[in-house]
CSV table of C-alpha atoms and ligand atoms in Angstrom, one decimal:
chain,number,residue,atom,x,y,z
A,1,UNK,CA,13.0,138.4,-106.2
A,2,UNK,CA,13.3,135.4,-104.1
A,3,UNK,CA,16.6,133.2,-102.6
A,4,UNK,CA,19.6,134.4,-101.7
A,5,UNK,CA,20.3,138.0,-102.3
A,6,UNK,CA,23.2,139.8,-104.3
A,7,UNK,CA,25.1,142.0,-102.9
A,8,UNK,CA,27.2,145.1,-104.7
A,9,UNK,CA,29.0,148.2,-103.4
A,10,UNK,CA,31.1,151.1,-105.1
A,11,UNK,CA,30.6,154.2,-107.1
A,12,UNK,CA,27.4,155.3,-108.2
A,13,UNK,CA,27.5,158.1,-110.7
A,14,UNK,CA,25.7,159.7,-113.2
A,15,UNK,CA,26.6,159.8,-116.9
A,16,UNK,CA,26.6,162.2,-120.0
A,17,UNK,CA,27.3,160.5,-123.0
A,18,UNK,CA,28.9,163.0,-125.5
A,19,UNK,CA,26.7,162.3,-129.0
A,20,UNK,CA,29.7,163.5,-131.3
A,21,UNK,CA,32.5,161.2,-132.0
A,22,UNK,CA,36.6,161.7,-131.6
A,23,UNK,CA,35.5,164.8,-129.3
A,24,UNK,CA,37.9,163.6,-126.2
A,25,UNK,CA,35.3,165.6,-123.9
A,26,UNK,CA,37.2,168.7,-125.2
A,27,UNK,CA,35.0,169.6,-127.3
A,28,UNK,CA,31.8,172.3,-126.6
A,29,UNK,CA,28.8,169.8,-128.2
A,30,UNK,CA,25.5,168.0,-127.0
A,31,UNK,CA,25.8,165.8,-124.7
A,32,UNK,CA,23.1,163.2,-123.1
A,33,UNK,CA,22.4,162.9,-119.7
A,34,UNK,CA,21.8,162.3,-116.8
A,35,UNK,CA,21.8,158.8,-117.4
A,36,UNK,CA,22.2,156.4,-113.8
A,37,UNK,CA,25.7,154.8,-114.0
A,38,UNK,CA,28.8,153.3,-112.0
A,39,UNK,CA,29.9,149.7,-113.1
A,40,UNK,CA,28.8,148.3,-109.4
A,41,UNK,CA,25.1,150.5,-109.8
A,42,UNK,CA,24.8,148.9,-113.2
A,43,UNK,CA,25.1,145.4,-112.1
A,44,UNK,CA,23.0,145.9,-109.0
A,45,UNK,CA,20.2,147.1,-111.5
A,46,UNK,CA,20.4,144.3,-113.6
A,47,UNK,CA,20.6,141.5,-110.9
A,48,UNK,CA,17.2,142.8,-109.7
A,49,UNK,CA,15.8,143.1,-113.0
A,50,UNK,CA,16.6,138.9,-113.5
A,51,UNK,CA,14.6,138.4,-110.4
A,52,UNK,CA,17.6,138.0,-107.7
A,53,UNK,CA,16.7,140.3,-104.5
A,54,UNK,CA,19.6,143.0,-104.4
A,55,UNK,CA,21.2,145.2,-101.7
A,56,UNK,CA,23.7,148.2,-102.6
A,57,UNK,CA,26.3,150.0,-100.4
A,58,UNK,CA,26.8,153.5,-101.9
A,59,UNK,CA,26.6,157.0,-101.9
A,60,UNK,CA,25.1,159.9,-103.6
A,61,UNK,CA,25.1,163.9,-102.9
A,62,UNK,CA,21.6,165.8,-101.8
A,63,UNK,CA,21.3,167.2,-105.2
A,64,UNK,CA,18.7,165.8,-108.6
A,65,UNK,CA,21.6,163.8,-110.1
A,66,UNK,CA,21.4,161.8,-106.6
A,67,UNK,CA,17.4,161.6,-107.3
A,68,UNK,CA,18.3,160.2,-110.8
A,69,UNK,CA,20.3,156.8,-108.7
A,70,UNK,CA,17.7,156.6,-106.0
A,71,UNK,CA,15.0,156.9,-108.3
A,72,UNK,CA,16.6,153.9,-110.9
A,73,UNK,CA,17.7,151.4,-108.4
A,74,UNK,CA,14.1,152.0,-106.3
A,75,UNK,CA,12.3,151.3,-109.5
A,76,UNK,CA,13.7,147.9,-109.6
A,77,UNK,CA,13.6,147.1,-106.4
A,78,UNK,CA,17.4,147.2,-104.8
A,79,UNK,CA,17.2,147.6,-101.2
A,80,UNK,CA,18.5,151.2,-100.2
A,81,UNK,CA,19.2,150.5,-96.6
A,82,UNK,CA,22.6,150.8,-97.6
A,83,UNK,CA,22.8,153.6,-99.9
A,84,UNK,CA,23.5,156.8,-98.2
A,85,UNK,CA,22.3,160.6,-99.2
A,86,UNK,CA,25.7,162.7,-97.9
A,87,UNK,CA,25.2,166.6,-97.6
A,88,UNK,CA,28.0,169.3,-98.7
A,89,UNK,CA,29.1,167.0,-101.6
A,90,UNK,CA,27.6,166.8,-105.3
A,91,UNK,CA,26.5,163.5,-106.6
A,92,UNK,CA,30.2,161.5,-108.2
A,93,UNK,CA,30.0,161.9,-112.4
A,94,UNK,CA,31.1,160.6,-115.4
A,95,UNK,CA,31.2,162.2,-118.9
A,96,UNK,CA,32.0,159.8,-122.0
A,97,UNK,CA,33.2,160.2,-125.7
A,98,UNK,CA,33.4,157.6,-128.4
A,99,UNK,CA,36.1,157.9,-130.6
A,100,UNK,CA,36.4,156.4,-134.2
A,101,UNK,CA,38.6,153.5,-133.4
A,102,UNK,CA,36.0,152.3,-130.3
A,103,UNK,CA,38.4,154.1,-127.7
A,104,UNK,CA,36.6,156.1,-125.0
A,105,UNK,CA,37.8,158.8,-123.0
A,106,UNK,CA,36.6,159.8,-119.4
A,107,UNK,CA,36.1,162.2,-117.1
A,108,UNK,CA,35.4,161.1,-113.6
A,109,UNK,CA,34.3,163.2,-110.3
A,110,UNK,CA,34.4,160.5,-107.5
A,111,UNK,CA,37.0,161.1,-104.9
A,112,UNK,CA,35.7,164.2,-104.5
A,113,UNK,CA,32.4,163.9,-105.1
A,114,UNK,CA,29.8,161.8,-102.6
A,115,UNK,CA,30.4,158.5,-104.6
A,116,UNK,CA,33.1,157.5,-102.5
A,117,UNK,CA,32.1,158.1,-99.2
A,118,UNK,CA,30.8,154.8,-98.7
A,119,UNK,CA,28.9,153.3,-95.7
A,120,UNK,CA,31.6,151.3,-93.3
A,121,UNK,CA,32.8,147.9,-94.0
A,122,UNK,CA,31.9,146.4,-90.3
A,123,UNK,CA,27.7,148.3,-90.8
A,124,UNK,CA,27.9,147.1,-94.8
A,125,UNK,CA,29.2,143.4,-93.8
A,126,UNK,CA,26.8,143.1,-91.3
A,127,UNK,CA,23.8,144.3,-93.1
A,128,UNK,CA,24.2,142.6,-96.0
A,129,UNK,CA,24.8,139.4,-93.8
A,130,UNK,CA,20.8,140.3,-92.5
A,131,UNK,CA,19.6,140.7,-96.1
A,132,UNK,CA,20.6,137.6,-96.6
A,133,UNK,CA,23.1,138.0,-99.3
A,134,UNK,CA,24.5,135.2,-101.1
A,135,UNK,CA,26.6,136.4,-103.6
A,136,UNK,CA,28.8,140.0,-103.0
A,137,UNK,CA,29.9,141.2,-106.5
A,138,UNK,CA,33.1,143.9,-106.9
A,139,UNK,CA,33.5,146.3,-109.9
A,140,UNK,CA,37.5,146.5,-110.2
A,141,UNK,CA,36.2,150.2,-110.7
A,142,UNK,CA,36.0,150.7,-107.4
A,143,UNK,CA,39.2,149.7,-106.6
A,144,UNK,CA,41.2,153.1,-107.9
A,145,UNK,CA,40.3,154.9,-104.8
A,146,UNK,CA,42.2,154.3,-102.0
A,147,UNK,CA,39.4,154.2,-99.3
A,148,UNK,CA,36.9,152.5,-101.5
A,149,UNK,CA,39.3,149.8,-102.5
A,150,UNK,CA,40.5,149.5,-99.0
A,151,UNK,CA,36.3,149.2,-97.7
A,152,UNK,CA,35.5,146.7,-100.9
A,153,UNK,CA,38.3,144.3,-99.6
A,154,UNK,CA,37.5,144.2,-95.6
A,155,UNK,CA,33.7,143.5,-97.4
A,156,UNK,CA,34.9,140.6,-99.5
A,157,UNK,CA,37.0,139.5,-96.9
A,158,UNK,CA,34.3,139.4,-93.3
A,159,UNK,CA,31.2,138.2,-96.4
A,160,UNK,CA,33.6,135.2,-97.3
A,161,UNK,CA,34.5,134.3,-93.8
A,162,UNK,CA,30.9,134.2,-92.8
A,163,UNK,CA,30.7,132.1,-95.8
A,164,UNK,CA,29.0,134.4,-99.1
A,165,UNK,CA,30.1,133.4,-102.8
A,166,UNK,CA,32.8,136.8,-103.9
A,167,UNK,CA,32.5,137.3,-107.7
A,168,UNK,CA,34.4,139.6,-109.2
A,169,UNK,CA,34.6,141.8,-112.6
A,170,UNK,CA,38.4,142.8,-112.9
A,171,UNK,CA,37.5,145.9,-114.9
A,172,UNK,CA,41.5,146.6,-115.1
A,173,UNK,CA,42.2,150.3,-115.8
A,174,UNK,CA,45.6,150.5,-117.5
A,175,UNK,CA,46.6,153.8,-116.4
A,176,UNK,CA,45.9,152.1,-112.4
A,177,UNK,CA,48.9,149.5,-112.7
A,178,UNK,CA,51.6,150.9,-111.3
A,179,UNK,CA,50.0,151.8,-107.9
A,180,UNK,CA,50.6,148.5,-106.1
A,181,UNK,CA,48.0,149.0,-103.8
A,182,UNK,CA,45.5,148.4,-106.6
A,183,UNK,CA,47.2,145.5,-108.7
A,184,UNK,CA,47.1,143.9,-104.9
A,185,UNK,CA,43.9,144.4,-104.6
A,186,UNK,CA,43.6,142.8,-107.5
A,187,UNK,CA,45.0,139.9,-107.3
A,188,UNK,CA,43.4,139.3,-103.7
A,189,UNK,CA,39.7,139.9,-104.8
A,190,UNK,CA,40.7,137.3,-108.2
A,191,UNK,CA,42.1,134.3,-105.7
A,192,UNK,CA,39.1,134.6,-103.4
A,193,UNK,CA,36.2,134.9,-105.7
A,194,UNK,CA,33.8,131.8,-106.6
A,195,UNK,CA,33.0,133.9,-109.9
A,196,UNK,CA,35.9,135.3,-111.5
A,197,UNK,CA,34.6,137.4,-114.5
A,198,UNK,CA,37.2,139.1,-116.5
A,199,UNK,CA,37.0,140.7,-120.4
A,200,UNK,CA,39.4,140.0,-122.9
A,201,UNK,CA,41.6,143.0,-121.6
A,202,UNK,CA,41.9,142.3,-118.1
A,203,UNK,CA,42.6,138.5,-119.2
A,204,UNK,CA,45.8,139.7,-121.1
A,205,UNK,CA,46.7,141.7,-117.8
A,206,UNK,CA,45.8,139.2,-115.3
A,207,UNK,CA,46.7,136.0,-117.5
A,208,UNK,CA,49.2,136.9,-120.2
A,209,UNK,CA,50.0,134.5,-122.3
A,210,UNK,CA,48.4,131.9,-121.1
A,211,UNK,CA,45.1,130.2,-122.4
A,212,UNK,CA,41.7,130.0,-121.1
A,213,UNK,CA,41.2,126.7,-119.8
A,214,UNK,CA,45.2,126.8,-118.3
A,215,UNK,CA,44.2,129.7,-116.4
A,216,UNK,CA,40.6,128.8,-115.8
A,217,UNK,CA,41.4,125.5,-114.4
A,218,UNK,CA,44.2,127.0,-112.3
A,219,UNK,CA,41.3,129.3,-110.6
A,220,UNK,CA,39.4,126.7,-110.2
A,221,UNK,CA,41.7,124.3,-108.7
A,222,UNK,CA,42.1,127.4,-106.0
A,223,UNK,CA,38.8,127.2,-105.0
A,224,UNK,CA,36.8,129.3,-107.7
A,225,UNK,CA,33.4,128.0,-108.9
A,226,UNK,CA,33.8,129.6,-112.6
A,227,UNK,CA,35.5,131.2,-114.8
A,228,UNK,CA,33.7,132.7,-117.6
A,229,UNK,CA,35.6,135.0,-120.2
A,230,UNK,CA,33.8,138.3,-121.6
A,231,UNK,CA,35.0,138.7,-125.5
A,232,UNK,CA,32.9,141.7,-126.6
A,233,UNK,CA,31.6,140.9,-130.4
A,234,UNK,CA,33.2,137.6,-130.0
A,235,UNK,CA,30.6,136.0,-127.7
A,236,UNK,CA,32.1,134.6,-124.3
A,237,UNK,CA,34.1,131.6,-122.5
A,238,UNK,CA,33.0,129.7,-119.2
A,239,UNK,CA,34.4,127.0,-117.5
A,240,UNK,CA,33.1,125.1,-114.4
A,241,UNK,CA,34.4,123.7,-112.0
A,242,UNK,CA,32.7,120.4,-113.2
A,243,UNK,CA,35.2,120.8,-116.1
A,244,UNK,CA,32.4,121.9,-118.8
A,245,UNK,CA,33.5,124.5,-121.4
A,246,UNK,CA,30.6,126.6,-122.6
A,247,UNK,CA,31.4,128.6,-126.0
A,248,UNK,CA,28.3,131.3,-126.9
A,249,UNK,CA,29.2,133.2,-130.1
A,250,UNK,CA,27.6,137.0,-129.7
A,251,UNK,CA,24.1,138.0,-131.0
A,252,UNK,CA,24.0,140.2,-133.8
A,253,UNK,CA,23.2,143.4,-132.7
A,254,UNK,CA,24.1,147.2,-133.9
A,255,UNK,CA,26.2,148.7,-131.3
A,256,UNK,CA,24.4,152.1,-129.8
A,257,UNK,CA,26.3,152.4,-126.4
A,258,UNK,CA,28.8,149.6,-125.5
A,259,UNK,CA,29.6,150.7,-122.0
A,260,UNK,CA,27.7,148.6,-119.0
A,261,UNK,CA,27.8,145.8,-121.5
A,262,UNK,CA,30.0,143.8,-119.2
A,263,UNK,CA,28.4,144.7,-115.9
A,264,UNK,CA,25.4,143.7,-117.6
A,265,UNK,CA,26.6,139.9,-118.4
A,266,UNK,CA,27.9,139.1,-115.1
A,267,UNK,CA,24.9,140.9,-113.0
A,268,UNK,CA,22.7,138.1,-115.3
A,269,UNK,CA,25.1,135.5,-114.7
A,270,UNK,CA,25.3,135.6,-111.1
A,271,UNK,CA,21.8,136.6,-110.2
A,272,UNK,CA,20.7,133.5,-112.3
A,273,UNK,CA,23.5,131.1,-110.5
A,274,UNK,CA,21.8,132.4,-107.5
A,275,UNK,CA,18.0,131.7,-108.5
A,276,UNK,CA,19.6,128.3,-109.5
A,277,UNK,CA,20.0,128.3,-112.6
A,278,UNK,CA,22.6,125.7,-114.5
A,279,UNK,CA,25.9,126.9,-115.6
A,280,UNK,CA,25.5,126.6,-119.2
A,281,UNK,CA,21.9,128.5,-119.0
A,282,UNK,CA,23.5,130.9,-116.5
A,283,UNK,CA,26.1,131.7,-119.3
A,284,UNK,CA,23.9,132.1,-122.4
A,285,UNK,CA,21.6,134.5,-121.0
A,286,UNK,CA,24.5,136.8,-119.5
A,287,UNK,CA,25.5,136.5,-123.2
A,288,UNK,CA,22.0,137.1,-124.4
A,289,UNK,CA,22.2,140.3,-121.8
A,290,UNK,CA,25.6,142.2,-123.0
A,291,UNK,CA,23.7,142.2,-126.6
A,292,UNK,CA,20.9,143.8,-125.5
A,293,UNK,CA,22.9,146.4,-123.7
A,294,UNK,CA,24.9,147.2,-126.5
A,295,UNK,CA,22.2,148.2,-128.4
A,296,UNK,CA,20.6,151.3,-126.3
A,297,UNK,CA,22.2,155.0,-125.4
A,298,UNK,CA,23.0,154.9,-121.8
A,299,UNK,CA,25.1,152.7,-119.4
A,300,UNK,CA,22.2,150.5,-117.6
A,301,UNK,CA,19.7,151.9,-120.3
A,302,UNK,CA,19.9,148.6,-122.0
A,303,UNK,CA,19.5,146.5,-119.1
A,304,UNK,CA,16.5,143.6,-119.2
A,305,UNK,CA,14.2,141.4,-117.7
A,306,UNK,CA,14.1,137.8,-118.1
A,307,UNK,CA,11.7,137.3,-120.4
A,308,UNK,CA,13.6,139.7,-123.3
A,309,UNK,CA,16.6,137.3,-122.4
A,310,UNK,CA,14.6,134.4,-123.5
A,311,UNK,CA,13.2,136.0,-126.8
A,312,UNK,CA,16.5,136.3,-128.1
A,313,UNK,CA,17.7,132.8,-127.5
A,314,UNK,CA,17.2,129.8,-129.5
A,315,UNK,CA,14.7,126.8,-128.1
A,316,UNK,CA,16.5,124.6,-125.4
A,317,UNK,CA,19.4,126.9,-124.5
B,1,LIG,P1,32.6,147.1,-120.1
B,1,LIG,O1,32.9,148.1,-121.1
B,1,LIG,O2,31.2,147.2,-119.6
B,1,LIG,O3,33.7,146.9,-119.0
B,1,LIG,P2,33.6,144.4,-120.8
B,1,LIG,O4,34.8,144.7,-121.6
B,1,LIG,O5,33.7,144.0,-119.4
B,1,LIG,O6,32.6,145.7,-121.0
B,1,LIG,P3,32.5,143.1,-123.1
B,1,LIG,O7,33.2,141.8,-123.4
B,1,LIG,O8,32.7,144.3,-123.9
B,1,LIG,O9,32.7,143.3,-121.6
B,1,LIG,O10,30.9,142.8,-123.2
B,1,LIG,C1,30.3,141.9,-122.3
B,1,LIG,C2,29.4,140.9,-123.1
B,1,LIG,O11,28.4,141.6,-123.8
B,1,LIG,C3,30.2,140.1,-124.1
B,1,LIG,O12,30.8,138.9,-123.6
B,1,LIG,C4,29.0,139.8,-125.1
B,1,LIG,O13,28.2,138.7,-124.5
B,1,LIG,C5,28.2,141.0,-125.0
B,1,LIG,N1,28.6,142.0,-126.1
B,1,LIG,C6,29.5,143.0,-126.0
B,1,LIG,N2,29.7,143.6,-127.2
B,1,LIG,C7,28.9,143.0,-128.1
B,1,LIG,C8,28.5,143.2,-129.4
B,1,LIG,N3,29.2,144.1,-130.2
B,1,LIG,N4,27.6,142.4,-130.0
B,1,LIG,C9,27.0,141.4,-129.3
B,1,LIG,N5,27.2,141.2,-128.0
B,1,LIG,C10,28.1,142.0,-127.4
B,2,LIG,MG1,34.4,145.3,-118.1
């Protein structure tokens, strides 16, 4: 990569992917894994796959599964000065099962596990500043945890003072709302980002009621570069702060594995904004992106380069 870097920090976790459906992770059954996962890992991987140079504050346990993260985010070249290996603590976890309906159900290990002992705010701030970062991305998974929410905000904060873009991925959890610490956190990380990337889900949380380009322009007027609007099947929304409205219906694809999907479309979003790419292009190949991730078993399995992105779209987009 070349250019400003991007810059991402939270839990980094290995995933098993249970291979029966409506099990609820109660069931004894196969299960795949280790795959390398954590929304924030995900994205990291797939900004350094587009060709952005990437830097990751994180953690993982002295054990294989923290081989399996290492190993993945070395491959593609994110910088591990930040990414420590903790002793006494296994490697944070995540086990998934698909039901019928497209619901998922969970089981995390990450307070208690090395995923959220991150490095400290004032050494992450001021290391990412030397990478040169550009852009600092934040996973509204990481925000459940008290002192991971409480490091990603004095990040975002000291990075935009010293005058990095913040984009941010609500990645509401329902079950999260009534702590107010975390809807706070919320809010905060939405009003300060230049990139504000929320799904259809967090919209109806964050915006209810209200339409795209009300809410959109309201960001914007705030100080927000863009808005653009994840919609699963249904494509994706963007506006700039040039007023332009960009509408990509989604690829066809057969859906394998949707999880990572969306840190997948805004890690290609922002690491092409940050290679200087247009908008519009910006937009179509994040859209181009959550397709292709879609349609492999395993969180960041499905993650690409640039030049699959271009295969799949159309001449002149
Ligand atoms: P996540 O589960 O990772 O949090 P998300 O809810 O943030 O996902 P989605 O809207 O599900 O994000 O997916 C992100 C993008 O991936 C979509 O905007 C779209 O471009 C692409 N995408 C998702 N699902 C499909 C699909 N079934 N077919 C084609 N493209 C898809
Ligand atoms: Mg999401």
């Amino acid at each position: 990569g070349e250019g400003a870097a991007v810059a991402s920090l939270g839990e980094l976790l290995v995933e098993f992917v249970c291979t029966e459906k409506d099990g609820h992770n109660r069931r004894a059954t196969a299960y795949v894994g280790p795959f390398p996962s954590g929304a924030p890992g995900i994205f990291i991987d797939q900004a350094a796959r587009v060709g952005a140079r990437a830097i990751f504050a994180g953690a993982v346990g002295s054990d294989a599964f923290g081989t399996v993260l290492t190993d993945r985010l070395g491959a593609v070249g994110v910088s591990d000065a930040l990414i420590r290996v903790v002793d006494g603590v296994p490697t944070g976890s995540a086990f998934v099962a698909y039901n019928s309906d497209g619901s998922r159900d969970f089981v995390f290990n990450i307070a208690h596990s090395a995923a959220a002992r991150l490095p400290g705010a004032g050494e992450a701030i001021a290391a990412f500043i030397a990478h040169g970062t550009g852009v600092f991305h934040i996973s509204g998974s990481s925000l459940g945890d008290a002192a991971m929410r409480e490091t990603a905000l004095a990040v975002a904060r000291g990075l935009a003072e010293a005058g990095v873009a913040i984009s941010f991925d609500p990645n509401i959890r329902k079950e999260l709302l009534g702590d107010p610490g975390y809807f706070a956190a919320v809010a905060a990380l939405t009003a300060l980002s230049t990139y504000v990337l929320p799904s259809e889900e967090d919209a109806a949380v964050l915006f209810p009621g209200e339409a795209f380009e009300a809410y959109a322009d309201r960001l914007i007027a705030a100080g927000a570069e863009s808005v653009v609007l994840k919609r699963g099947a249904a494509g994706c929304l963007g506006r700039d702060r040039a007023g332009a409205t960009v509408e990509r219906p989604a690829h066809r694809v057969e859906v394998v594995d949707p999880t990572g999907a969306g840190d997948c479309f805004c890690a290609t979003y922002v690491g092409l904004r940050t290679l200087g790419l247009p908008f519009a292009a910006s937009v179509a190949r994040a859209n181009a992106a959550g397709a292709l991730a879609v349609g492999r078993l395993g969180p960041m399995e499905g993650n690409s380069d640039r030049p699959a992105l271009e295969r799949l779209l159309e001449p002149g987009s």
